[in-house]
CSV table of C-alpha atoms in Angstrom, one decimal:
chain,number,residue,atom,x,y,z
A,1388,MET,CA,-136.9,34.2,-20.4
A,1389,LYS,CA,-138.1,37.5,-19.6
A,1390,ARG,CA,-139.0,41.0,-20.7
A,1391,ILE,CA,-136.9,44.0,-21.5
A,1392,LEU,CA,-138.8,47.2,-21.1
A,1393,ALA,CA,-140.0,46.5,-17.6
A,1394,GLY,CA,-136.7,44.8,-17.0
A,1395,ILE,CA,-134.9,48.0,-17.2
A,1396,LEU,CA,-137.3,49.5,-14.7
A,1397,ALA,CA,-137.0,46.5,-12.4
A,1398,ALA,CA,-133.2,46.5,-12.6
A,1399,ALA,CA,-133.3,50.2,-11.6
A,1400,VAL,CA,-135.6,49.6,-8.8
A,1401,ILE,CA,-133.6,46.6,-7.5
A,1402,ALA,CA,-130.4,48.4,-7.9
A,1403,GLY,CA,-131.9,51.4,-6.2
A,1404,SER,CA,-133.0,49.2,-3.3
A,1405,ALA,CA,-129.5,47.8,-3.0
A,1406,ALA,CA,-128.0,51.2,-3.2
A,1407,LEU,CA,-130.3,52.6,-0.6
A,1408,THR,CA,-129.6,49.7,1.6
A,1409,GLY,CA,-125.9,50.2,1.2
A,1410,CYS,CA,-125.9,54.0,1.6
A,1411,GLY,CA,-128.4,53.9,4.4
A,1412,GLY,CA,-125.8,52.9,6.9
A,1413,ALA,CA,-126.8,49.2,6.9
A,1414,SER,CA,-125.4,47.7,10.0
A,1415,SER,CA,-122.5,45.4,9.5
A,1416,ASP,CA,-124.2,42.7,11.6
A,1417,LYS,CA,-126.9,42.3,9.0
A,1418,THR,CA,-126.9,39.0,7.0
A,1419,THR,CA,-126.5,39.5,3.3
A,1420,LEU,CA,-128.4,37.0,1.2
A,1421,LYS,CA,-127.3,36.5,-2.4
A,1422,VAL,CA,-130.0,35.7,-5.0
A,1423,TYR,CA,-129.4,34.6,-8.6
A,1424,ASN,CA,-132.3,34.8,-11.0
A,1425,TRP,CA,-133.3,35.3,-14.6
A,1426,GLY,CA,-133.4,38.9,-15.8
A,1427,ASP,CA,-136.6,40.7,-14.9
A,1428,TYR,CA,-138.2,37.8,-13.1
A,1429,ILE,CA,-139.4,39.2,-9.9
A,1430,GLY,CA,-141.9,41.9,-8.8
A,1431,GLU,CA,-140.6,45.4,-8.5
A,1432,ASP,CA,-140.7,45.9,-4.7
A,1433,VAL,CA,-140.4,42.3,-3.6
A,1434,ILE,CA,-136.7,42.4,-2.7
A,1435,LYS,CA,-137.3,45.6,-0.7
A,1436,LYS,CA,-140.2,44.0,1.2
A,1437,PHE,CA,-138.1,41.0,2.1
A,1438,GLU,CA,-135.2,43.1,3.3
A,1439,ASP,CA,-137.5,45.2,5.5
A,1440,LYS,CA,-139.4,42.2,6.9
A,1441,PHE,CA,-136.4,40.1,7.8
A,1442,ASN,CA,-133.8,42.9,8.3
A,1443,ILE,CA,-131.6,41.2,5.7
A,1444,ASN,CA,-129.6,42.7,2.9
A,1445,VAL,CA,-130.1,41.2,-0.5
A,1446,VAL,CA,-127.6,41.1,-3.3
A,1447,TYR,CA,-129.6,40.3,-6.4
A,1448,ASP,CA,-127.9,39.3,-9.7
A,1449,THR,CA,-129.4,38.0,-12.9
A,1450,PHE,CA,-128.5,35.6,-15.7
A,1451,PRO,CA,-129.7,35.2,-19.3
A,1452,THR,CA,-129.6,31.4,-19.7
A,1453,ASN,CA,-129.5,28.3,-17.6
A,1454,GLU,CA,-126.1,27.5,-19.1
A,1455,GLU,CA,-124.5,30.8,-18.0
A,1456,MET,CA,-125.9,30.3,-14.5
A,1457,TYR,CA,-124.5,26.8,-14.4
A,1458,VAL,CA,-121.0,27.7,-15.6
A,1459,LYS,CA,-120.8,30.5,-13.0
A,1460,LEU,CA,-121.8,28.2,-10.1
A,1461,LYS,CA,-119.8,25.3,-11.4
A,1462,ALA,CA,-116.6,27.5,-11.6
A,1463,GLY,CA,-116.8,28.2,-7.9
A,1464,GLY,CA,-116.0,31.6,-6.5
A,1465,SER,CA,-119.7,32.5,-6.2
A,1466,ASP,CA,-121.7,32.0,-3.0
A,1467,TYR,CA,-125.3,32.5,-4.0
A,1468,ASP,CA,-127.8,31.4,-1.4
A,1469,VAL,CA,-130.8,31.1,-3.8
A,1470,ALA,CA,-130.9,30.4,-7.5
A,1471,ILE,CA,-133.9,29.9,-9.9
A,1472,PRO,CA,-132.9,27.6,-12.8
A,1473,SER,CA,-135.1,25.5,-15.0
A,1474,ASP,CA,-136.1,21.8,-14.8
A,1475,TYR,CA,-133.4,20.1,-16.8
A,1476,MET,CA,-130.7,22.2,-15.3
A,1477,ILE,CA,-132.0,21.5,-11.8
A,1478,LYS,CA,-131.6,17.8,-12.5
A,1479,LYS,CA,-128.1,18.3,-13.7
A,1480,MET,CA,-127.2,20.3,-10.6
A,1481,ILE,CA,-128.7,17.6,-8.3
A,1482,ASN,CA,-126.7,14.9,-10.0
A,1483,GLU,CA,-123.5,16.9,-9.7
A,1484,GLY,CA,-124.1,17.8,-6.0
A,1485,MET,CA,-124.5,21.5,-6.7
A,1486,VAL,CA,-127.6,22.1,-4.6
A,1487,ASN,CA,-128.6,21.5,-1.0
A,1488,LYS,CA,-131.7,19.7,0.2
A,1489,ILE,CA,-134.4,22.1,1.4
A,1490,ASN,CA,-136.2,21.5,4.7
A,1491,LEU,CA,-139.8,21.9,3.7
A,1492,ASN,CA,-140.7,22.3,7.4
A,1493,ASN,CA,-139.2,25.7,7.0
A,1494,ILE,CA,-141.3,26.4,4.0
A,1495,PRO,CA,-144.9,26.5,5.4
A,1496,ASN,CA,-146.2,28.3,2.3
A,1497,TYR,CA,-145.3,25.2,0.3
A,1498,LYS,CA,-148.8,24.0,1.2
A,1499,TYR,CA,-150.0,26.5,-1.5
A,1500,ILE,CA,-148.1,24.8,-4.3
A,1501,GLU,CA,-150.5,22.9,-6.5
A,1502,GLU,CA,-150.1,19.2,-6.3
A,1503,LYS,CA,-149.4,18.7,-10.0
A,1504,PHE,CA,-146.3,20.8,-9.6
A,1505,LYS,CA,-144.9,18.5,-7.0
A,1506,ASN,CA,-142.9,15.3,-7.5
A,1507,LEU,CA,-141.8,16.4,-11.0
A,1508,SER,CA,-139.3,14.3,-12.8
A,1509,PHE,CA,-136.3,16.5,-12.1
A,1510,ASP,CA,-137.0,16.4,-8.4
A,1511,PRO,CA,-139.3,13.4,-7.8
A,1512,LYS,CA,-139.2,13.6,-3.9
A,1513,ASN,CA,-139.4,17.4,-3.7
A,1514,GLU,CA,-136.1,17.5,-1.9
A,1515,TYR,CA,-134.2,20.2,-3.7
A,1516,SER,CA,-136.5,22.6,-5.3
A,1517,VAL,CA,-139.7,24.7,-4.8
A,1518,PRO,CA,-141.7,25.7,-7.9
A,1519,TYR,CA,-141.7,29.4,-8.9
A,1520,MET,CA,-143.2,29.7,-12.4
A,1521,TRP,CA,-144.1,27.5,-15.3
A,1522,GLY,CA,-145.1,27.9,-19.0
A,1523,THR,CA,-144.7,26.8,-22.6
A,1524,VAL,CA,-142.9,27.8,-25.7
A,1525,GLY,CA,-145.2,28.8,-28.7
A,1526,ILE,CA,-145.7,31.2,-31.5
A,1527,ILE,CA,-146.9,34.7,-31.1
A,1528,TYR,CA,-148.4,36.2,-34.2
A,1529,ASN,CA,-149.9,39.5,-35.5
A,1530,LYS,CA,-153.5,38.9,-36.6
A,1531,THR,CA,-153.4,41.8,-39.0
A,1532,MET,CA,-150.5,40.1,-40.9
A,1533,VAL,CA,-151.3,36.4,-40.5
A,1534,LYS,CA,-154.8,35.6,-41.7
A,1535,GLU,CA,-154.5,31.8,-41.7
A,1536,PRO,CA,-154.7,29.5,-38.7
A,1537,VAL,CA,-151.5,29.3,-36.7
A,1538,ASN,CA,-151.5,25.7,-35.5
A,1539,SER,CA,-148.2,24.2,-36.8
A,1540,TRP,CA,-144.5,25.0,-36.6
A,1541,ASN,CA,-144.6,24.7,-40.4
A,1542,ILE,CA,-145.8,28.3,-40.7
A,1543,LEU,CA,-142.3,29.4,-39.6
A,1544,TRP,CA,-141.0,28.0,-42.9
A,1545,ASP,CA,-143.6,29.7,-45.1
A,1546,LYS,CA,-141.8,32.0,-47.6
A,1547,LYS,CA,-144.7,34.4,-47.7
A,1548,TYR,CA,-143.5,35.6,-44.3
A,1549,ASP,CA,-140.0,36.3,-45.6
A,1550,LYS,CA,-138.1,38.5,-43.1
A,1551,GLN,CA,-141.1,38.7,-40.8
A,1552,ILE,CA,-140.2,35.8,-38.6
A,1553,PHE,CA,-138.2,35.9,-35.3
A,1554,MET,CA,-136.6,32.8,-33.8
A,1555,LEU,CA,-135.2,32.6,-30.3
A,1556,ASP,CA,-131.4,33.0,-29.9
A,1557,SER,CA,-131.5,30.0,-27.8
A,1558,GLN,CA,-129.9,26.7,-28.8
A,1559,ARG,CA,-132.2,24.2,-27.2
A,1560,ASP,CA,-135.4,26.2,-27.9
A,1561,SER,CA,-134.7,26.8,-31.6
A,1562,ILE,CA,-133.5,23.2,-32.2
A,1563,ALA,CA,-136.6,22.0,-30.3
A,1564,VAL,CA,-138.8,23.8,-32.8
A,1565,ALA,CA,-137.2,22.1,-35.7
A,1566,LEU,CA,-137.3,18.7,-33.9
A,1567,LYS,CA,-141.0,19.0,-33.1
A,1568,LYS,CA,-141.8,20.2,-36.6
A,1569,LEU,CA,-140.2,16.9,-37.8
A,1570,GLY,CA,-142.1,14.8,-35.3
A,1571,TYR,CA,-139.2,14.0,-33.1
A,1572,SER,CA,-138.7,14.4,-29.4
A,1573,LEU,CA,-137.1,17.7,-28.3
A,1574,ASN,CA,-134.8,15.6,-26.1
A,1575,THR,CA,-133.5,13.4,-28.8
A,1576,LYS,CA,-129.9,12.2,-28.8
A,1577,ASN,CA,-130.3,10.6,-32.2
A,1578,LYS,CA,-127.7,12.1,-34.5
A,1579,ALA,CA,-129.7,11.5,-37.7
A,1580,GLU,CA,-132.7,13.3,-36.2
A,1581,LEU,CA,-130.5,16.2,-35.1
A,1582,GLU,CA,-128.9,16.4,-38.5
A,1583,LYS,CA,-132.4,16.8,-40.1
A,1584,ALA,CA,-133.3,19.4,-37.5
A,1585,LYS,CA,-130.1,21.3,-38.4
A,1586,ASN,CA,-130.9,21.2,-42.1
A,1587,GLU,CA,-134.4,22.5,-41.4
A,1588,LEU,CA,-133.1,25.5,-39.5
A,1589,ILE,CA,-130.5,26.2,-42.2
A,1590,LYS,CA,-133.2,26.0,-44.8
A,1591,GLN,CA,-135.4,28.4,-42.8
A,1592,LYS,CA,-132.6,30.9,-42.0
A,1593,ASP,CA,-133.0,33.0,-45.2
A,1594,ILE,CA,-136.5,34.0,-44.3
A,1595,VAL,CA,-135.8,34.7,-40.6
A,1596,GLN,CA,-135.5,38.4,-39.8
A,1597,ALA,CA,-133.4,37.7,-36.7
A,1598,TYR,CA,-132.5,35.3,-33.9
A,1599,VAL,CA,-133.4,37.3,-30.8
A,1600,GLY,CA,-133.8,37.4,-27.0
A,1601,ASP,CA,-135.8,39.7,-24.9
A,1602,GLU,CA,-135.9,42.3,-27.7
A,1603,VAL,CA,-138.5,40.2,-29.5
A,1604,LYS,CA,-141.1,41.7,-27.2
A,1605,ASP,CA,-140.5,45.3,-28.4
A,1606,LYS,CA,-140.3,44.1,-32.0
A,1607,MET,CA,-143.6,42.3,-32.0
A,1608,ILE,CA,-145.4,45.0,-30.0
A,1609,MET,CA,-144.2,47.5,-32.5
A,1610,GLY,CA,-145.4,45.4,-35.4
A,1611,GLU,CA,-141.9,44.7,-36.8
A,1612,GLY,CA,-142.6,41.0,-37.4
A,1613,ALA,CA,-145.5,38.7,-38.2
A,1614,LEU,CA,-144.5,35.6,-36.2
A,1615,ALA,CA,-142.1,34.9,-33.4
A,1616,VAL,CA,-141.1,31.9,-31.2
A,1617,VAL,CA,-141.6,33.1,-27.6
A,1618,TRP,CA,-141.9,32.0,-24.0
A,1619,SER,CA,-145.5,32.1,-22.8
A,1620,GLY,CA,-145.1,34.7,-20.1
A,1621,ASP,CA,-143.6,37.1,-22.6
A,1622,ALA,CA,-146.6,36.4,-24.8
A,1623,VAL,CA,-149.0,37.4,-22.0
A,1624,TYR,CA,-147.0,40.7,-21.7
A,1625,MET,CA,-147.0,41.3,-25.4
A,1626,LYS,CA,-150.7,40.6,-25.8
A,1627,ASN,CA,-151.4,43.2,-23.1
A,1628,GLN,CA,-149.4,45.8,-25.0
A,1629,ASN,CA,-150.7,45.0,-28.5
A,1630,LYS,CA,-154.2,43.6,-28.9
A,1631,ASP,CA,-153.4,42.4,-32.5
A,1632,LEU,CA,-151.1,39.7,-31.0
A,1633,GLU,CA,-152.2,36.2,-30.3
A,1634,TYR,CA,-150.4,33.1,-29.0
A,1635,ALA,CA,-150.6,29.5,-30.2
A,1636,ILE,CA,-149.1,26.2,-29.1
A,1637,PRO,CA,-148.5,24.2,-32.3
A,1638,LYS,CA,-150.2,20.8,-32.7
A,1639,GLU,CA,-146.9,19.0,-33.0
A,1640,GLY,CA,-146.3,19.9,-29.4
A,1641,SER,CA,-143.7,22.1,-27.7
A,1642,ASN,CA,-141.7,22.6,-24.6
A,1643,LEU,CA,-143.4,22.7,-21.2
A,1644,TRP,CA,-141.0,24.2,-18.7
A,1645,PHE,CA,-140.7,24.8,-14.9
A,1646,ASP,CA,-138.5,27.2,-13.1
A,1647,SER,CA,-137.9,26.4,-9.4
A,1648,MET,CA,-136.0,27.9,-6.5
A,1649,VAL,CA,-133.0,26.0,-5.2
A,1650,ILE,CA,-130.2,26.5,-2.7
A,1651,PRO,CA,-126.7,26.1,-4.2
A,1652,SER,CA,-124.3,23.9,-2.3
A,1653,THR,CA,-122.0,27.0,-1.9
A,1654,ALA,CA,-124.7,28.9,0.0
A,1655,LYS,CA,-123.6,30.5,3.3
A,1656,HIS,CA,-127.1,31.2,4.7
A,1657,GLN,CA,-129.3,28.1,4.4
A,1658,LYS,CA,-131.8,29.4,7.1
A,1659,GLU,CA,-132.2,32.8,5.4
A,1660,ALA,CA,-132.4,31.1,2.0
A,1661,GLU,CA,-135.3,29.0,3.2
A,1662,GLU,CA,-137.0,32.2,4.6
A,1663,PHE,CA,-136.6,33.8,1.2
A,1664,ILE,CA,-138.1,30.8,-0.6
A,1665,ASN,CA,-141.0,30.7,1.9
A,1666,PHE,CA,-141.5,34.5,1.4
A,1667,MET,CA,-141.7,34.0,-2.4
A,1668,CYS,CA,-144.4,31.4,-1.9
A,1669,ASP,CA,-146.5,33.8,0.3
A,1670,THR,CA,-149.8,34.6,-1.5
A,1671,GLU,CA,-149.4,38.3,-1.5
A,1672,ILE,CA,-145.8,38.1,-2.8
A,1673,ALA,CA,-146.5,35.4,-5.3
A,1674,LEU,CA,-149.4,37.5,-6.6
A,1675,LYS,CA,-147.1,40.5,-7.0
A,1676,ASN,CA,-144.6,38.4,-8.9
A,1677,THR,CA,-147.2,36.8,-11.1
A,1678,ASN,CA,-148.9,40.1,-12.0
A,1679,TYR,CA,-145.6,41.8,-12.8
A,1680,ILE,CA,-143.8,39.2,-14.8
A,1681,GLY,CA,-146.7,37.7,-16.6
A,1682,TYR,CA,-145.7,34.1,-16.2
A,1683,SER,CA,-147.9,31.3,-14.8
A,1684,THR,CA,-148.0,30.5,-11.1
A,1685,PRO,CA,-148.1,27.1,-9.4
A,1686,GLN,CA,-149.5,28.8,-6.3
A,1687,THR,CA,-153.2,27.8,-5.7
A,1688,GLU,CA,-154.3,30.9,-3.7
A,1689,VAL,CA,-152.8,33.3,-6.3
A,1690,LYS,CA,-154.8,31.6,-9.1
A,1691,LYS,CA,-158.0,32.3,-7.2
A,1692,LYS,CA,-157.1,36.0,-7.3
A,1693,LEU,CA,-156.3,36.3,-11.0
A,1694,ASP,CA,-158.5,37.8,-13.7
A,1695,PRO,CA,-160.8,34.9,-14.9
A,1696,ALA,CA,-160.0,35.9,-18.5
A,1697,LEU,CA,-156.3,35.3,-17.8
A,1698,LEU,CA,-157.1,31.8,-16.5
A,1699,LYS,CA,-158.7,31.0,-19.9
A,1700,ASP,CA,-155.8,32.4,-21.9
A,1701,ILE,CA,-153.8,29.7,-23.6
A,1702,ALA,CA,-150.7,31.8,-23.2
A,1703,ALA,CA,-151.0,31.7,-19.4
A,1704,TYR,CA,-152.9,28.6,-18.5
A,1705,PRO,CA,-153.3,26.2,-21.4
A,1706,SER,CA,-155.5,23.1,-20.9
A,1707,GLU,CA,-154.1,19.6,-20.8
A,1708,GLU,CA,-155.5,19.1,-24.3
A,1709,GLN,CA,-153.7,22.2,-25.6
A,1710,MET,CA,-150.5,20.9,-24.1
A,1711,LYS,CA,-150.8,17.5,-25.7
A,1712,GLY,CA,-147.4,16.6,-27.2
A,1713,CYS,CA,-145.5,19.0,-25.0
A,1714,GLU,CA,-142.3,17.8,-23.3
A,1715,VAL,CA,-140.1,18.9,-20.5
A,1716,PHE,CA,-136.4,19.4,-21.4
A,1717,VAL,CA,-134.1,16.8,-19.8
A,1718,ASP,CA,-130.4,17.0,-19.2
A,1719,LEU,CA,-128.7,15.7,-22.4
A,1720,ASP,CA,-125.4,14.7,-20.7
A,1721,ALA,CA,-122.7,14.3,-23.3
A,1722,SER,CA,-125.1,14.7,-26.2
A,1723,ILE,CA,-125.2,18.4,-25.5
A,1724,LYS,CA,-122.0,18.5,-27.5
A,1725,ASP,CA,-124.0,17.5,-30.6
A,1726,TYR,CA,-126.4,20.3,-30.0
A,1727,ASP,CA,-123.5,22.7,-29.5
A,1728,LYS,CA,-122.0,21.7,-32.8
A,1729,ILE,CA,-125.1,22.0,-34.9
A,1730,TRP,CA,-126.1,25.3,-33.3
A,1731,THR,CA,-122.6,26.7,-34.2
A,1732,GLU,CA,-123.1,25.4,-37.8
A,1733,ILE,CA,-126.5,27.2,-38.0
A,1734,THR,CA,-125.5,30.5,-36.5
A,1735,SER,CA,-122.2,30.7,-38.4
A,1736,ARG,CA,-123.9,30.7,-41.8
């Protein structure tokens, strides 16, 4: 879920950091911590700061989707010490014994995590995960092209915006849009409801310019589309780059998501992994991450340091009323095959 322009820069910085560490004659007795995260989802110099503070080398890899991360970890052969998946995937990994318990006594900065981000449904006893970022899925739109209120998913089916609409190239997110438009839960396993959602997306496809990932940010900033389904942190970034853009959470509800840090069961360095997680919860570091990637923080002290205008922005910190109807994705178990099937039918047309 993350941005592309700054991502290239971040990748270069992180790669540079790793290269410098490697070429700088790093001592062989240094611990190497392996971190697996979404693309462009960390402040530019945060890894370097951690390496310098703890005298630890970091190998930092990225993934584009929860599913790709899961497949890689499930297949074995990887030994990541820290990963940052989303809510429903964390639950799946807990159920399958793929993550270790975290000793919160080793995470003193956990005290800064806001209470409402603890005891969440995917980790009700706070045993396996520490919150990192959270947000919503909504519609970003160009106010010079869209003059009517944007308050419903229905607008993404309006033919007046022919070829000016971008949908996410993300199975669960795009199917969720259709399900919420129809008034269904975005976690439904009801085959009849899923069939209707599929038909809605097929009906819509002719007026969609493209199904996209991170590139949606450049396209909307450059005015290449009128409406796009996006993750909220990306919306904050886009709004900062183009003042004609605005973000809305449709009245039918949407997806409320949480990304949290976990320690995979294949980790070789539990102690250092907990040091890394605690480091990421430090106020200075969490502020760097929040300011850089644009997503919403669960860290209480960071929120006190943010621009008051940002705290009032629906894209970053929506109110409970604005999130009414939002749902958190849950693990669909065997029903994910139904989603796979209809997504294939949609994208193959």
